[in-house]
GROMACS .gro file of C-alpha atoms in nm:
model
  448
    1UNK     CA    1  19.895   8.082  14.469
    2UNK     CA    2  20.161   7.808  14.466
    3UNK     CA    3  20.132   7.484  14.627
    4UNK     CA    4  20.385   7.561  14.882
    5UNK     CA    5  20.176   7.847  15.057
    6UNK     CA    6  19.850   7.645  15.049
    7UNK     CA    7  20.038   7.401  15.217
    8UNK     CA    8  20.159   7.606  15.502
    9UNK     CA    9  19.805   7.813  15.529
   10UNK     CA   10  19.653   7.439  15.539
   11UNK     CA   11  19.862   7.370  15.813
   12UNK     CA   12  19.851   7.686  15.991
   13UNK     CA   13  19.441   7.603  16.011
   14UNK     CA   14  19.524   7.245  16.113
   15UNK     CA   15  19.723   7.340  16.392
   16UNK     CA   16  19.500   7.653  16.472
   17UNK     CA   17  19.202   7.381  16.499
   18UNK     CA   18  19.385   7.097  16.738
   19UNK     CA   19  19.414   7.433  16.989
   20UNK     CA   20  19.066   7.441  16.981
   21UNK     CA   21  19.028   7.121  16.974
   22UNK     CA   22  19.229   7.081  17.310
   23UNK     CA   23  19.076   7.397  17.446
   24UNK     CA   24  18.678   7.229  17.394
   25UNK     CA   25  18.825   6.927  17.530
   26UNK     CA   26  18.906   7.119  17.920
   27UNK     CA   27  18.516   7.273  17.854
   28UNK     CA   28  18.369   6.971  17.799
   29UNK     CA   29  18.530   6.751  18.091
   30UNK     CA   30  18.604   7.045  18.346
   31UNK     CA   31  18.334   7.199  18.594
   32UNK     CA   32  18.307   7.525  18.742
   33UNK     CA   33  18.363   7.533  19.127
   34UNK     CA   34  18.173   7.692  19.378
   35UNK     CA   35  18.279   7.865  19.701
   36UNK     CA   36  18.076   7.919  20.047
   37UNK     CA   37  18.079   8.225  20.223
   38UNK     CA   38  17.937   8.055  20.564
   39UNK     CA   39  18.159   8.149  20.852
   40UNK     CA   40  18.158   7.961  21.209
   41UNK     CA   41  18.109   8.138  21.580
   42UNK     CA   42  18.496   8.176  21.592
   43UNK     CA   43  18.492   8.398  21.270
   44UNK     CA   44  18.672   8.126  21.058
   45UNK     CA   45  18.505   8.087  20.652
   46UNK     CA   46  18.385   7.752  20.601
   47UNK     CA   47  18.560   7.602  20.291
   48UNK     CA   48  18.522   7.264  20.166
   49UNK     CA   49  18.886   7.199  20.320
   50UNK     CA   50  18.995   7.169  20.736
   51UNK     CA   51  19.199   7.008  20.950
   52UNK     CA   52  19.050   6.866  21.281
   53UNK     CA   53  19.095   6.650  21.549
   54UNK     CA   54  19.076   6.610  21.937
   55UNK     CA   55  19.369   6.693  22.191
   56UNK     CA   56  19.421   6.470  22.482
   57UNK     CA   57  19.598   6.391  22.798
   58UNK     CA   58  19.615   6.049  23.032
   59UNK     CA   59  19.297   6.003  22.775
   60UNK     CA   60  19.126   6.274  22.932
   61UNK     CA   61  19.023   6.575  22.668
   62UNK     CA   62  19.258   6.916  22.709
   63UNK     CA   63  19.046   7.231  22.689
   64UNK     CA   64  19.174   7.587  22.596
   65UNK     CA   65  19.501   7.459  22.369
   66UNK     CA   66  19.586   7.717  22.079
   67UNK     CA   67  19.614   7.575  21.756
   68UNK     CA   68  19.752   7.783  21.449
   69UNK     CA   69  19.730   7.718  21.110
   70UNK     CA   70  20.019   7.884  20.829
   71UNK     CA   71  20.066   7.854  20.481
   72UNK     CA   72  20.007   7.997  20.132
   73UNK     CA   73  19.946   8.310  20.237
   74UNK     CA   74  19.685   8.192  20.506
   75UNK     CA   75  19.676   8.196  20.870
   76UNK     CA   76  19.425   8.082  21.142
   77UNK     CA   77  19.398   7.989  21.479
   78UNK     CA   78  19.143   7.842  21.747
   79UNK     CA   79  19.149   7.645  22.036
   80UNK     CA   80  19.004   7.350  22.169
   81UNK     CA   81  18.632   7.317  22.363
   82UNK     CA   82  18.567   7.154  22.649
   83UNK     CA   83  18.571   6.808  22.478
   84UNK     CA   84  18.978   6.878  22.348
   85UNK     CA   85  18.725   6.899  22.003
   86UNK     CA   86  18.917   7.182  21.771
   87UNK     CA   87  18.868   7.223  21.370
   88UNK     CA   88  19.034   7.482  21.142
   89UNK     CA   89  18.910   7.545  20.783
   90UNK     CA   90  19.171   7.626  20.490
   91UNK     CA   91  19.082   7.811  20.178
   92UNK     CA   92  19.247   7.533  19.952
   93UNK     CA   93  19.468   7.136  19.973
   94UNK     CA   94  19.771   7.250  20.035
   95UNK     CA   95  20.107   7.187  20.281
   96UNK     CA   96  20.073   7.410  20.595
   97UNK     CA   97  20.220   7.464  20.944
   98UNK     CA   98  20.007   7.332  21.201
   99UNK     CA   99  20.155   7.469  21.550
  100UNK     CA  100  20.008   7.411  21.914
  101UNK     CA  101  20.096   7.682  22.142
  102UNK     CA  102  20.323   7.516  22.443
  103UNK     CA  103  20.230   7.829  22.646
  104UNK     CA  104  19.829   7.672  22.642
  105UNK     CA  105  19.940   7.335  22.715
  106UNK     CA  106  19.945   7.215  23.111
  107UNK     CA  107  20.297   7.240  23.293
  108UNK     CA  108  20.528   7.008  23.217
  109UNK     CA  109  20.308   6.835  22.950
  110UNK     CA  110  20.396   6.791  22.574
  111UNK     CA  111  20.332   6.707  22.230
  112UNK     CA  112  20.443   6.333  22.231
  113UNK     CA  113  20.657   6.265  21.940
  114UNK     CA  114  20.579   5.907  21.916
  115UNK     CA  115  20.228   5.974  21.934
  116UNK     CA  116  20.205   6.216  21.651
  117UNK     CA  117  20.009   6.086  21.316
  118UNK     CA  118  20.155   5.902  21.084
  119UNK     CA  119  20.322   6.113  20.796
  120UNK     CA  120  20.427   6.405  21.000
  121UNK     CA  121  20.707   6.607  20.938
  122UNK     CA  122  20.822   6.818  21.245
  123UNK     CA  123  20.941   7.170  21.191
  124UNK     CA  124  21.212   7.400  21.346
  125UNK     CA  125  21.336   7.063  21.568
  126UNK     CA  126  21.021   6.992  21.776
  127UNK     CA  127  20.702   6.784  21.756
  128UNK     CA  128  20.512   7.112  21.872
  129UNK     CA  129  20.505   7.265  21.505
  130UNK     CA  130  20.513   7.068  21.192
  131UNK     CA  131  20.377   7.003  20.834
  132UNK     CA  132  20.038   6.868  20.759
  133UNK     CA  133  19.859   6.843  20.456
  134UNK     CA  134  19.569   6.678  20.335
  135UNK     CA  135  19.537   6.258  20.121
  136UNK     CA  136  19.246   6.219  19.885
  137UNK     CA  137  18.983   6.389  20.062
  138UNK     CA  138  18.924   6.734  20.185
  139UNK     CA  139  18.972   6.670  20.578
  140UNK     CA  140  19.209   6.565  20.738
  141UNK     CA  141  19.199   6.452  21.145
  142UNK     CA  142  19.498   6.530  21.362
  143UNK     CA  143  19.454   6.375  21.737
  144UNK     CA  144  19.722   6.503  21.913
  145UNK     CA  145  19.810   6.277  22.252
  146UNK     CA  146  19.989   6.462  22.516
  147UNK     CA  147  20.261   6.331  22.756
  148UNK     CA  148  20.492   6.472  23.057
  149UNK     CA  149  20.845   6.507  22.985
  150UNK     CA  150  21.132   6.660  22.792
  151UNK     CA  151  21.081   6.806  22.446
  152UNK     CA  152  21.228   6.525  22.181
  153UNK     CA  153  21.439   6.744  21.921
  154UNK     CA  154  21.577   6.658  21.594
  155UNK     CA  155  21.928   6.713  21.561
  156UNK     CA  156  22.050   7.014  21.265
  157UNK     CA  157  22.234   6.744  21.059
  158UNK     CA  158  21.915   6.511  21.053
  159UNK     CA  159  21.730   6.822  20.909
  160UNK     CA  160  21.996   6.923  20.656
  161UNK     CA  161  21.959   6.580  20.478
  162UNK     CA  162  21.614   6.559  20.492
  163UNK     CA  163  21.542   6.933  20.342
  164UNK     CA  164  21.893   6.829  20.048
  165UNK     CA  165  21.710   6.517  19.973
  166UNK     CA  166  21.341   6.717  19.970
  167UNK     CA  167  21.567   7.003  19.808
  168UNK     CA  168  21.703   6.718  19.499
  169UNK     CA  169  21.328   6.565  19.455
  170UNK     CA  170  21.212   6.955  19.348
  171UNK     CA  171  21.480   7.010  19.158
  172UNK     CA  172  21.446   6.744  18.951
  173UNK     CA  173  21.090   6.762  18.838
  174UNK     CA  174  21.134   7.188  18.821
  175UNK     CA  175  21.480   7.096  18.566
  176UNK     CA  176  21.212   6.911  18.313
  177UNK     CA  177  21.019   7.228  18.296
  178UNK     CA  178  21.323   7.489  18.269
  179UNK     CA  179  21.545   7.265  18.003
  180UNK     CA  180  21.238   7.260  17.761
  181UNK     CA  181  21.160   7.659  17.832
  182UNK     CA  182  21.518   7.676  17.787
  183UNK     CA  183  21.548   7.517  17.447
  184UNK     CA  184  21.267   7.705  17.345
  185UNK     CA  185  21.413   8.033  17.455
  186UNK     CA  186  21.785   7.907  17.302
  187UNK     CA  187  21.645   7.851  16.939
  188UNK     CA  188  21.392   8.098  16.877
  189UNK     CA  189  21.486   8.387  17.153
  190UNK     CA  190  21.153   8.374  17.312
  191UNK     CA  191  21.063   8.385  17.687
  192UNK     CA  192  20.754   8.183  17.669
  193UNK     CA  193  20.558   8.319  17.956
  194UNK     CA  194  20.229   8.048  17.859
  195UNK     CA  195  20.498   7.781  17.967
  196UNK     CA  196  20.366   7.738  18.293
  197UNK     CA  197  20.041   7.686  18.150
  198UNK     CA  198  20.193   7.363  17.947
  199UNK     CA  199  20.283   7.240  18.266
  200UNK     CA  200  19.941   7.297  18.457
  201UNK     CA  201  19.816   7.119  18.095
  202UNK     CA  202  19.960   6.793  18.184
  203UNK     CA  203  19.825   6.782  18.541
  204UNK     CA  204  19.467   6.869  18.368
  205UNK     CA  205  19.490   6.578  18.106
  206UNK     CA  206  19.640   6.315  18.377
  207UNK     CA  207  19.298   6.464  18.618
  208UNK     CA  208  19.065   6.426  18.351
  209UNK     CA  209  19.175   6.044  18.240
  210UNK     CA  210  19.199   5.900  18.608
  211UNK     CA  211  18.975   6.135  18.858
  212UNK     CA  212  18.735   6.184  18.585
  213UNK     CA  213  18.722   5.904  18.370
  214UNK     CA  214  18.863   5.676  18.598
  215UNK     CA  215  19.103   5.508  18.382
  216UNK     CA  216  19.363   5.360  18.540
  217UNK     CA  217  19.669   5.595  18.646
  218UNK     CA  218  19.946   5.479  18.355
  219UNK     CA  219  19.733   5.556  18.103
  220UNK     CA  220  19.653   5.927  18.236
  221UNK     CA  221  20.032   5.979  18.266
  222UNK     CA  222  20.063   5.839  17.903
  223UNK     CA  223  19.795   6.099  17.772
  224UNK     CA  224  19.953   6.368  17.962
  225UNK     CA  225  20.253   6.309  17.783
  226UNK     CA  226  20.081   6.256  17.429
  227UNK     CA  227  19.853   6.592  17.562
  228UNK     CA  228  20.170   6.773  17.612
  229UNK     CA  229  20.325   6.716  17.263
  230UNK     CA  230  20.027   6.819  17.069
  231UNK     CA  231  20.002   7.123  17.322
  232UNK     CA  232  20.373   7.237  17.196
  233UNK     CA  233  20.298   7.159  16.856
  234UNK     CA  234  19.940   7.295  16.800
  235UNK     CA  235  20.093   7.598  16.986
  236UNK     CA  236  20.400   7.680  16.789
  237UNK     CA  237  20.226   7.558  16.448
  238UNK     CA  238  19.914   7.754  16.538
  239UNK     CA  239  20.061   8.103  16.709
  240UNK     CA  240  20.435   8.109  16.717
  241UNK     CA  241  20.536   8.029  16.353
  242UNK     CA  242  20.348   8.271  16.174
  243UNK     CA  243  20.415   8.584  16.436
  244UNK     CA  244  20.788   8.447  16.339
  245UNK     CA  245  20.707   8.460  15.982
  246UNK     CA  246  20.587   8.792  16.007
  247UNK     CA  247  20.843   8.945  16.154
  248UNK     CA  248  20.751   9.013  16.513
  249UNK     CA  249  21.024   9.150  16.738
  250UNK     CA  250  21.121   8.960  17.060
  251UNK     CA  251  20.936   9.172  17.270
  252UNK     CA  252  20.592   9.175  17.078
  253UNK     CA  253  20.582   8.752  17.088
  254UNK     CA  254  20.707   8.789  17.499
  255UNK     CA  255  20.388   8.996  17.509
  256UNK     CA  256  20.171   8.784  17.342
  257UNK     CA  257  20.308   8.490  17.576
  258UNK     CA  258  20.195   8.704  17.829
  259UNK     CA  259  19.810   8.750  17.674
  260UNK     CA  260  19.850   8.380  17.627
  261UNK     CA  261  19.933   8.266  17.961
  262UNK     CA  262  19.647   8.487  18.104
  263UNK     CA  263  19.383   8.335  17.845
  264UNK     CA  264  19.495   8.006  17.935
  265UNK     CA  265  19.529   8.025  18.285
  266UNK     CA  266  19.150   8.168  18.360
  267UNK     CA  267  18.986   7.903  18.111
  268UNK     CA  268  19.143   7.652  18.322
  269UNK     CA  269  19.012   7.843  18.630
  270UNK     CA  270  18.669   7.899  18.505
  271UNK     CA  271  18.617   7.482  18.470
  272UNK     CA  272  18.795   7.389  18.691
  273UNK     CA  273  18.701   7.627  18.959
  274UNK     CA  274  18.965   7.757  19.253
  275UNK     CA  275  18.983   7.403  19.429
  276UNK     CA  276  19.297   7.200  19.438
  277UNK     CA  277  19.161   6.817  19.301
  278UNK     CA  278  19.398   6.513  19.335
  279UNK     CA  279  19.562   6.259  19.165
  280UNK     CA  280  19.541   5.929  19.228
  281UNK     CA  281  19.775   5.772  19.528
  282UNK     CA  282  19.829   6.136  19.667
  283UNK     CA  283  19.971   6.187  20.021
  284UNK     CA  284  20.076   5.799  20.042
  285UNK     CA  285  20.243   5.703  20.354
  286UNK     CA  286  20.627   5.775  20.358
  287UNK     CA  287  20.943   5.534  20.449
  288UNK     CA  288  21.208   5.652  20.681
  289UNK     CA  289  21.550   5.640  20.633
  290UNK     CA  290  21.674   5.725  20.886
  291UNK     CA  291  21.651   6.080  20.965
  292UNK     CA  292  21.482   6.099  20.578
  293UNK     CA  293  21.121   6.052  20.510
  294UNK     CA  294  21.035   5.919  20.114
  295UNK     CA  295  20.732   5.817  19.970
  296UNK     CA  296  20.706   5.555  19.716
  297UNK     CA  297  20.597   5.790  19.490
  298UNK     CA  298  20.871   6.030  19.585
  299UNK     CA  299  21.087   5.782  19.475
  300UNK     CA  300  20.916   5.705  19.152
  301UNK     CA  301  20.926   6.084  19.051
  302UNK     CA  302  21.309   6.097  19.115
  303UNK     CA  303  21.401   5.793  18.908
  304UNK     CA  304  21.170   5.868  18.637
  305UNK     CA  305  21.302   6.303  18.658
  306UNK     CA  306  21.648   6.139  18.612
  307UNK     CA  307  21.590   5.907  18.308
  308UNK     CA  308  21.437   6.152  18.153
  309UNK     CA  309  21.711   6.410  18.205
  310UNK     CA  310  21.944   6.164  18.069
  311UNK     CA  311  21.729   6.096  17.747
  312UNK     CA  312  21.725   6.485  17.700
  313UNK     CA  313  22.080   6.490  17.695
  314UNK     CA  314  22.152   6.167  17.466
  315UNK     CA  315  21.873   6.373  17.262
  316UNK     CA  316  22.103   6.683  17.238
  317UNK     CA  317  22.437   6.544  17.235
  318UNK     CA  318  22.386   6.214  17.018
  319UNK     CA  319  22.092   6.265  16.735
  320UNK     CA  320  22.129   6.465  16.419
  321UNK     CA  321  21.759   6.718  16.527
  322UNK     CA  322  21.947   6.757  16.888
  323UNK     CA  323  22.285   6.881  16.729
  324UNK     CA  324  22.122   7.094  16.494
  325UNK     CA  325  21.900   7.200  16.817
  326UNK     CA  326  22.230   7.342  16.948
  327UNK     CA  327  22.351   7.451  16.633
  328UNK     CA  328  22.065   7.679  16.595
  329UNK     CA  329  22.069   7.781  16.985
  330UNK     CA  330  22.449   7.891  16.896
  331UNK     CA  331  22.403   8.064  16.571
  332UNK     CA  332  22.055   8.024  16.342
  333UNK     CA  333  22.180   8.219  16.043
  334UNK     CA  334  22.491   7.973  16.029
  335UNK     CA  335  22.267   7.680  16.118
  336UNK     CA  336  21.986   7.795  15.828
  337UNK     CA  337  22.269   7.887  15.576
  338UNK     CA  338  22.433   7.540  15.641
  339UNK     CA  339  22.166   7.345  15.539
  340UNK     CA  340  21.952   7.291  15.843
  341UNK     CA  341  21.573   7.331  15.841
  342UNK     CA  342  21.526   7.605  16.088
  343UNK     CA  343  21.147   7.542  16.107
  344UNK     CA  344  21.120   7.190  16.124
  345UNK     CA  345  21.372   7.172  16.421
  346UNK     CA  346  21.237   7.430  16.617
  347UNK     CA  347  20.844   7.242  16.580
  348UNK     CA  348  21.077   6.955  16.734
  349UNK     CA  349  21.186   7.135  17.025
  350UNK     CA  350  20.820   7.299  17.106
  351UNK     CA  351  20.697   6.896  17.110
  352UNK     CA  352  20.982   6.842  17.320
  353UNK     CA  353  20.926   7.115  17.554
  354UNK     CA  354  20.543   7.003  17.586
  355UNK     CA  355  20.634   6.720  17.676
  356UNK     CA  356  20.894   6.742  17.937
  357UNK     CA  357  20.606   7.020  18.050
  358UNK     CA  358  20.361   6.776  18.087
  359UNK     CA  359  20.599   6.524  18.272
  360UNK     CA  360  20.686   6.798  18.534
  361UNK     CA  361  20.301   6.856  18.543
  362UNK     CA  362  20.266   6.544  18.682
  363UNK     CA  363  20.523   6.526  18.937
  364UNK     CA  364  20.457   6.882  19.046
  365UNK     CA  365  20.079   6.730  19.102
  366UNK     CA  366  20.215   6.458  19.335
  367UNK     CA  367  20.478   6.673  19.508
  368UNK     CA  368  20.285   6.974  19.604
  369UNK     CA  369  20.044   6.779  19.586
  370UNK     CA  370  19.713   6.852  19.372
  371UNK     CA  371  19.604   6.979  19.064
  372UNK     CA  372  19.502   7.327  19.085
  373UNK     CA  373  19.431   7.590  18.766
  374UNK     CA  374  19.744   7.799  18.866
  375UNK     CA  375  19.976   7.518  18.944
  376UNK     CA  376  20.242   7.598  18.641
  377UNK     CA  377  20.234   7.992  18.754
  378UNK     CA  378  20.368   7.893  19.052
  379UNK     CA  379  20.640   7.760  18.864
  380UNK     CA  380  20.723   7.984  18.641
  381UNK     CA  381  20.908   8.260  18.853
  382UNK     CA  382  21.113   7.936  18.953
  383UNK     CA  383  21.150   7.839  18.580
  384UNK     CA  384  21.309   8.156  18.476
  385UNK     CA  385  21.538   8.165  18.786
  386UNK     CA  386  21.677   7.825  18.712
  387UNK     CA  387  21.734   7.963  18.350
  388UNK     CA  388  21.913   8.248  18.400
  389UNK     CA  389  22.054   8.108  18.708
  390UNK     CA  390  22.223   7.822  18.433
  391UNK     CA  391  22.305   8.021  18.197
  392UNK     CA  392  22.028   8.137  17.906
  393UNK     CA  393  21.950   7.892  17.622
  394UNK     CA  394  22.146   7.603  17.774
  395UNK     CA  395  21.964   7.307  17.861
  396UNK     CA  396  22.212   7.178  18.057
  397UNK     CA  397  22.238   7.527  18.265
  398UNK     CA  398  21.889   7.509  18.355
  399UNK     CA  399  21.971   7.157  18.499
  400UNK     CA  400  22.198   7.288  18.674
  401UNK     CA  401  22.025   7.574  18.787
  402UNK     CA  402  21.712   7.409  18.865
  403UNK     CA  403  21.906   7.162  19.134
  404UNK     CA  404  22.039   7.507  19.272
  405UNK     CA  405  21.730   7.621  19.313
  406UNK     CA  406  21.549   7.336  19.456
  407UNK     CA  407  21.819   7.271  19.672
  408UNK     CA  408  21.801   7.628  19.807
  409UNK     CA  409  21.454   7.636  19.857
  410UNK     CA  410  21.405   7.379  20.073
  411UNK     CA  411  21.742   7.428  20.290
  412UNK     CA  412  21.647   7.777  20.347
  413UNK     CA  413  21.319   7.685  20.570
  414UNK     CA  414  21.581   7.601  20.843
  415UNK     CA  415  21.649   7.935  20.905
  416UNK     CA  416  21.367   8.166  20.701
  417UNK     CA  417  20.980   8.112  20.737
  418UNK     CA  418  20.864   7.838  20.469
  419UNK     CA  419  20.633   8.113  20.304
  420UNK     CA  420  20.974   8.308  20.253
  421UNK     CA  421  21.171   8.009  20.084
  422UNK     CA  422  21.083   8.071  19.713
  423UNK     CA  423  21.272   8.450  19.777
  424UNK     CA  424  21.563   8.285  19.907
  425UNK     CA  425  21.602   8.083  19.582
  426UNK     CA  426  21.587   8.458  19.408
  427UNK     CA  427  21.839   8.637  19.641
  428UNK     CA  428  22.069   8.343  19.547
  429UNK     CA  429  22.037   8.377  19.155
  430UNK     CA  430  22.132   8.785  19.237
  431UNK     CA  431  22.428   8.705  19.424
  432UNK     CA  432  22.536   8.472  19.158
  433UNK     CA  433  22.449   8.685  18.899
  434UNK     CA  434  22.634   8.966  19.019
  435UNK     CA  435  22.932   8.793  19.022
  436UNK     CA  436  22.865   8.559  18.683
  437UNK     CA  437  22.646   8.774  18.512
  438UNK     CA  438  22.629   8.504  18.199
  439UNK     CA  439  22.500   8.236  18.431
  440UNK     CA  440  22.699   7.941  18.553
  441UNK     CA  441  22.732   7.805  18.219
  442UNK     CA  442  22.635   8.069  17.990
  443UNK     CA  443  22.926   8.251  17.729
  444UNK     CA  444  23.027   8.577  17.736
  445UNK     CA  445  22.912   8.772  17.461
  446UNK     CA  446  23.024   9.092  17.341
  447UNK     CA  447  22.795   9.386  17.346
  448UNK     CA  448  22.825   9.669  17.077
   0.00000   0.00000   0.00000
C-alpha cells in the first residue's frame, strides 16, 4: 500500500471521528424535553408556553372579550372571566397573531394604541390585531387598556417600509446560508439537503456555550463559527469525498443528503427535545424610526450579514482558492487539467459554507427568535428558492435571490395571511422562472 493511500484512509478516519466527536458533544450537553398532556376547562393543552394578561376599561375589568391566538400552524381562542383575567397556551416560542374581537368589546370602546405593551407590532393597520411573541421566559403578559374613540390606523406607506426594512434584515442573514449551499452546489454539483442542519448546528453550539455553560455571548458566537467550520470539514472529509471518489452519481449523494439531514435533524430533536430555548438578549426592546421599529440587535445582525457578504465576495473575486472556486464552479475538468487541486479547494468551500451556516444560525436564532431542533429545515425550502431564484452555482445569484425573497416574504403579509407568506416567496421564483428559466444571473447552457 503506498504512502499516499494510507494518508488519505488516515484522514478519512480522522475526519470520520471529529463527526462523532461533534455528534457526542450535542449528547453530552443536550437534554431530552418533555411535553404535558394536561388540558384546562376551556379545552386548551397546557404547554410550558402562554400568553396572558388582564383586559380593562376606566380601570374597571372587561368580561366576555374574545381573544384569538394564530401562528405556526396553531390557533386558539378564549375570552376573558369576570375579573378581565384571560390566558392562552401555545405549543412552542414563537411570533403569533394575537387578535381581540371588536365585536366583544363595549360600544364605542377600543384597543388604545398608546396603551398597548411595549414592543408591539400592529397588524393589517389597527391596534386590534398584532404580533406578539415571547423574551427569555416562557410567558408573556399582555394587559390590554381600553379607551372610547376612533380606531388609530397606520397609514399603507408606513407599513411598506417597515415590512422592506423587516423584508432586507431576512434577507440578509437567509443570503449567508444560500451563497455557501450555493458554492457547494457550484463546485461539486450537489444539492446538500443536510445544509439546513449546518445552520440549526450553529444555533446549538452558540446555546450550549451561553444558555448552558453560561459563557459570555461573544465567545458562543465565536464557537459557533469555529463549530461550523469543523462541521463542513468533518462532513465533506468524512462522507462527501469518498462517495465522490467512488463514483456516486448526483442523485445517489442528493439522497444520502437527504438520509443525512433526517439523522441529523432527530438527534438534535431527541436532546434537545421539541421546545424552542433562547439566546441570550432575545426579544430586546426595539427603537422607532419613525414608522420603523429596530432592535439593537436587529441592527447588529444587518451590519455584521453585510460585512460578511462583502468578505465572501473579496474571497471570490480577489484570492487565488476563491478564483479557482469559480474556476471549478465554471468548468472542473478545465480547472483540474490546469493545475488546480480540485480536492483541496472544494474542502475550502465546505469550511466556508459551515461557516457562513453557522453565522446565519445565529441570526436566524435572534430573528425568529429561538433555537429550536428544526430551525435550519425551515430554511431550507427558502435556501433553494433563493438559489435557483439567483441563478444555480452563483454565489452572487443567491445574494441576490435571497434579498428577493426576504423582501417578498415579508411585503406579502400586507395583503396574504402571515402563515401564507413563505408561498408567496415560491409563486414569485415560478413567475420568474418561467420567464428566466436560468435564474437572474445564471448562463444559458445548451442542452443535447
Amino acid at each position: 500500500m503506498s504512502p499516499t493511500i494510507s494518508a488519505k484512509r488516515s484522514g478519512n478516519r480522522w475526519a470520520i471521528a471529529l463527526l462523532g466527536t461533534l455528534l457526542a458533544f450535542a449528547i453530552l450537553v443536550l437534554q431530552p424535553g418533555a411535553a404535558s398532556a394536561d388540558t384546562t376547562d376551556d379545552g386548551q393543552e397546557v404547554t410550558d408556553f402562554y400568553f396572558a394578561g388582564v383586559v380593562t376599561f376606566d380601570d374597571e375589568p372587561v368580561e366576555g372579550v374574545v381573544m384569538t391566538i394564530k401562528g405556526g400552524g396553531f390557533e386558539g381562542e378564549t375570552e376573558t372571566d369576570a375579573e378581565g383575567k384571560w390566558r392562552l397556551y401555545v405549543p412552542e416560542k414563537d411570533k403569533y397573531t394575537l387578535t381581540v374581537d371588536e365585536g366583544t368589546l363595549p360600544d364605542g370602546v377600543i384597543v388604545d394604541a398608546a396603551l398597548l405593551p411595549p414592543g408591539t407590532q400592529p397588524i393589517a393597520g389597527t391596534t386590534a390585531s398584532f404580533e406578539v411573541e415571547f423574551g427569555l421566559t416562557g410567558t408573556k403578559i399582555m394587559n390590554l387598556f381600553l379607551g372610547e374613540g376612533q380606531r388609530v390606523t397606520v397609514s399603507f406607506i408606513d407599513q411598506l417600509l417597515s415590512r422592506l426594512v423587516g423584508g432586507l434584515n431576512f434577507g440578509l442573514l437567509l443570503a449567508l446560508a444560500s451563497m455557501g449551499a450555493a458554492l457547494i452546489y457550484g463546485t461539486t454539483r450537489l444539492s446538500n439537503f443536510a445544509h439546513a442542519e449546518m445552520v440549526t448546528w450553529g444555533g446549538l453550539v452558540a446555546l450550549v456555550f451561553t444558555s448552558f455553560w453560561d459563557l459570555p455571548l461573544w465567545l458562543g458566537i465565536v464557537a459557533a463559527v469555529v463549530g461550523g467550520g469543523l462541521f463542513g470539514w468533518g462532513m465533506d472529509a468524512g462522507i462527501w469525498r469518498p462517495l465522490r471518489h467512488r463514483g456516486l452519481g448526483i442523485v445517489q449523494l442528493m439522497i444520502v443528503s437527504i438520509g443525512l439531514s433526517l439523522a441529523l435533524r432527530y438527534i438534535f430533536q431527541y436532546f434537545i427535545g421539541g421546545s424552542t430555548r433562547q439566546l441570550p438578549g432575545a426579544s430586546p426592546q426595539p427603537i422607532q424610526f419613525g414608522p420603523i421599529s429596530l432592535s439593537y440587535i436587529d441592527l447588529i445582525a444587518m451590519g455584521v450579514s453585510i460585512a460578511v457578504i462583502l468578505g465572501v465576495a473579496y474571497f471570490l473575486t480577489r484570492t487565488r482558492i476563491g478564483k479557482a472556486t469559480r474556476a471549478i464552479s465554471d468548468n472542473p475538468q478545465l480547472a483540474a487539467a490546469s493545475g488546480i487541486d480540485v480536492d483541496k479547494v472544494i474542502r475550502y468551500v465546505w469550511i466556508l459554507s459551515g461557516v457562513l451556516a453557522a453565522i446565519s444560525g445565529v441570526l436566524w436564532a435572534y430573528f425568529r427568535p429561538g433555537v429550536k431542533w428544526d430551525m435550519g429545515m425551515q430554511m431550507l425550502l427558502l435556501i433553494f428558492a433563493a438559489i435557483t431564484l439567483g441563478g444555480l452555482g452563483t454565489a452572487f445569484g443567491a445574494l441576490l435571490g435571497s434579498l428577493i425573497v426576504g423582501i417578498v416574504v415579508e411585503v406579502s403579509t400586507l395583503w396574504v395571511p402571515s402563515d401564507l407568506k413563505y408561498a408567496s416567496a415560491l409563486v414569485v421564483l415560478i413567475v420568474i422562472l418561467l420567464v428566466r428559466p436560468q435564474g437572474l444571473l445564471g448562463r444559458k447552457e445548451r442542452l443535447g
